């Protein structure tokens, strides 16, 4: 556990750019796997019907989806978004979780 995070603060709120970066990496890896599998198959099956630039267009579309997923993750990491998600039952619930027995909070509210 990070020492500067008080109990009840979701990590997405405390470190929004880390959550965003993790999502970007996850989607990027999935996109690379998809393109590596799909491009050869599509070329073999549909190659004669597709324009020469179809591979670039498909790659750009997948890159756009990765960027969009990253943006949505960043927006969902905002505190107001977390509050809204909690209201509709999709919150993290971290504020209701008890601290582990071995975690001690000092007088300033920091985890020791």
Short mmCIF file of C-alpha atoms in Angstrom, two decimals:
data_model
loop_
_atom_site.label_atom_id
_atom_site.label_comp_id
_atom_site.label_asym_id
_atom_site.label_seq_id
_atom_site.Cartn_x
_atom_site.Cartn_y
_atom_site.Cartn_z
CA UNK A 1 0.00 0.00 0.00
CA UNK A 2 1.24 3.49 -0.78
CA UNK A 3 2.13 5.50 2.28
CA UNK A 4 0.45 8.72 1.18
CA UNK A 5 -2.97 7.27 0.38
CA UNK A 6 -5.54 7.47 3.15
CA UNK A 7 -8.03 4.67 3.68
CA UNK A 8 -10.98 4.98 1.36
CA UNK A 9 -9.25 6.64 -1.62
CA UNK A 10 -9.51 4.48 -4.75
CA UNK A 11 -6.18 4.12 -6.52
CA UNK A 12 -7.82 5.37 -9.72
CA UNK A 13 -8.44 8.70 -7.98
CA UNK A 14 -5.11 8.82 -6.13
CA UNK A 15 -3.08 7.92 -9.25
CA UNK A 16 -5.26 8.61 -12.31
CA UNK A 17 -2.40 8.64 -14.79
CA UNK A 18 -1.19 5.22 -13.63
CA UNK A 19 -4.67 3.79 -14.20
CA UNK A 20 -4.72 5.45 -17.61
CA UNK A 21 -1.29 4.12 -18.53
CA UNK A 22 -2.21 0.58 -17.42
CA UNK A 23 -5.32 0.69 -19.58
CA UNK A 24 -3.39 2.05 -22.55
CA UNK A 25 -0.79 -0.71 -22.26
CA UNK A 26 -3.45 -3.42 -21.89
CA UNK A 27 -5.42 -2.23 -24.91
CA UNK A 28 -2.27 -1.68 -26.94
CA UNK A 29 -1.12 -5.24 -26.29
CA UNK A 30 -4.57 -6.56 -27.21
CA UNK A 31 -4.58 -4.43 -30.37
CA UNK A 32 -1.15 -5.67 -31.42
CA UNK A 33 -2.30 -9.26 -30.89
CA UNK A 34 -5.47 -8.62 -32.86
CA UNK A 35 -3.63 -6.99 -35.75
CA UNK A 36 -0.99 -9.72 -35.82
CA UNK A 37 -3.73 -12.34 -36.13
CA UNK A 38 -6.25 -10.46 -38.27
CA UNK A 39 -4.08 -8.81 -40.91
CA UNK A 40 -2.73 -12.03 -42.47
CA UNK A 41 -6.15 -13.71 -42.38
CA UNK A 42 -7.90 -10.73 -43.92
CA UNK A 43 -5.18 -10.40 -46.56
CA UNK A 44 -5.58 -14.04 -47.52
CA UNK A 45 -9.39 -14.10 -47.54
CA UNK A 46 -10.28 -10.57 -48.64
CA UNK A 47 -7.05 -9.32 -50.22
CA UNK A 48 -8.29 -9.13 -53.78
CA UNK A 49 -11.40 -7.15 -52.76
CA UNK A 50 -9.73 -4.63 -50.47
CA UNK A 51 -7.87 -1.48 -51.55
CA UNK A 52 -4.09 -1.42 -51.05
CA UNK A 53 -4.36 0.90 -48.04
CA UNK A 54 -6.82 -1.24 -46.07
CA UNK A 55 -4.15 -2.41 -43.62
CA UNK A 56 -3.27 1.17 -42.72
CA UNK A 57 -6.94 2.03 -42.26
CA UNK A 58 -7.50 -0.98 -40.01
CA UNK A 59 -4.41 -0.16 -37.98
CA UNK A 60 -5.56 3.46 -37.61
CA UNK A 61 -9.03 2.34 -36.52
CA UNK A 62 -7.54 0.06 -33.87
CA UNK A 63 -5.20 2.86 -32.70
CA UNK A 64 -8.21 5.16 -32.41
CA UNK A 65 -10.01 2.60 -30.25
CA UNK A 66 -6.96 2.28 -27.99
CA UNK A 67 -6.82 6.07 -27.61
CA UNK A 68 -10.56 6.25 -26.94
CA UNK A 69 -10.38 3.55 -24.27
CA UNK A 70 -7.46 5.39 -22.67
CA UNK A 71 -9.40 8.67 -22.64
CA UNK A 72 -12.47 7.01 -21.12
CA UNK A 73 -10.31 5.42 -18.43
CA UNK A 74 -8.79 8.81 -17.60
CA UNK A 75 -12.24 10.41 -17.36
CA UNK A 76 -13.50 7.58 -15.17
CA UNK A 77 -10.57 8.17 -12.81
CA UNK A 78 -11.87 11.62 -11.94
CA UNK A 79 -13.29 11.92 -8.43
CA UNK A 80 -16.67 13.11 -9.76
CA UNK A 81 -16.87 10.10 -12.06
CA UNK A 82 -16.05 7.81 -9.13
CA UNK A 83 -18.85 9.43 -7.13
CA UNK A 84 -21.28 8.93 -10.00
CA UNK A 85 -20.22 5.30 -10.45
CA UNK A 86 -20.76 4.70 -6.73
CA UNK A 87 -24.27 6.16 -6.98
CA UNK A 88 -25.22 3.71 -9.73
CA UNK A 89 -23.64 0.74 -7.96
CA UNK A 90 -20.39 0.57 -9.94
CA UNK A 91 -18.08 2.24 -7.43
CA UNK A 92 -14.93 0.64 -6.09
CA UNK A 93 -16.39 0.19 -2.61
CA UNK A 94 -12.99 0.88 -1.11
CA UNK A 95 -14.47 3.35 1.38
CA UNK A 96 -16.42 0.49 2.98
CA UNK A 97 -13.45 -1.87 3.25
CA UNK A 98 -11.79 -2.21 6.65
CA UNK A 99 -8.06 -1.68 6.87
CA UNK A 100 -5.97 -4.85 7.15
CA UNK A 101 -4.94 -5.64 10.73
CA UNK A 102 -1.26 -4.94 10.03
CA UNK A 103 -1.87 -1.42 8.67
CA UNK A 104 -1.38 1.47 11.08
CA UNK A 105 -2.48 5.04 10.41
CA UNK A 106 -0.45 7.82 12.07
CA UNK A 107 -1.88 11.03 13.54
CA UNK A 108 -1.67 12.80 10.15
CA UNK A 109 -3.79 10.13 8.45
CA UNK A 110 -0.87 8.55 6.60
CA UNK A 111 -0.42 4.81 6.41
CA UNK A 112 2.71 3.65 8.18
#
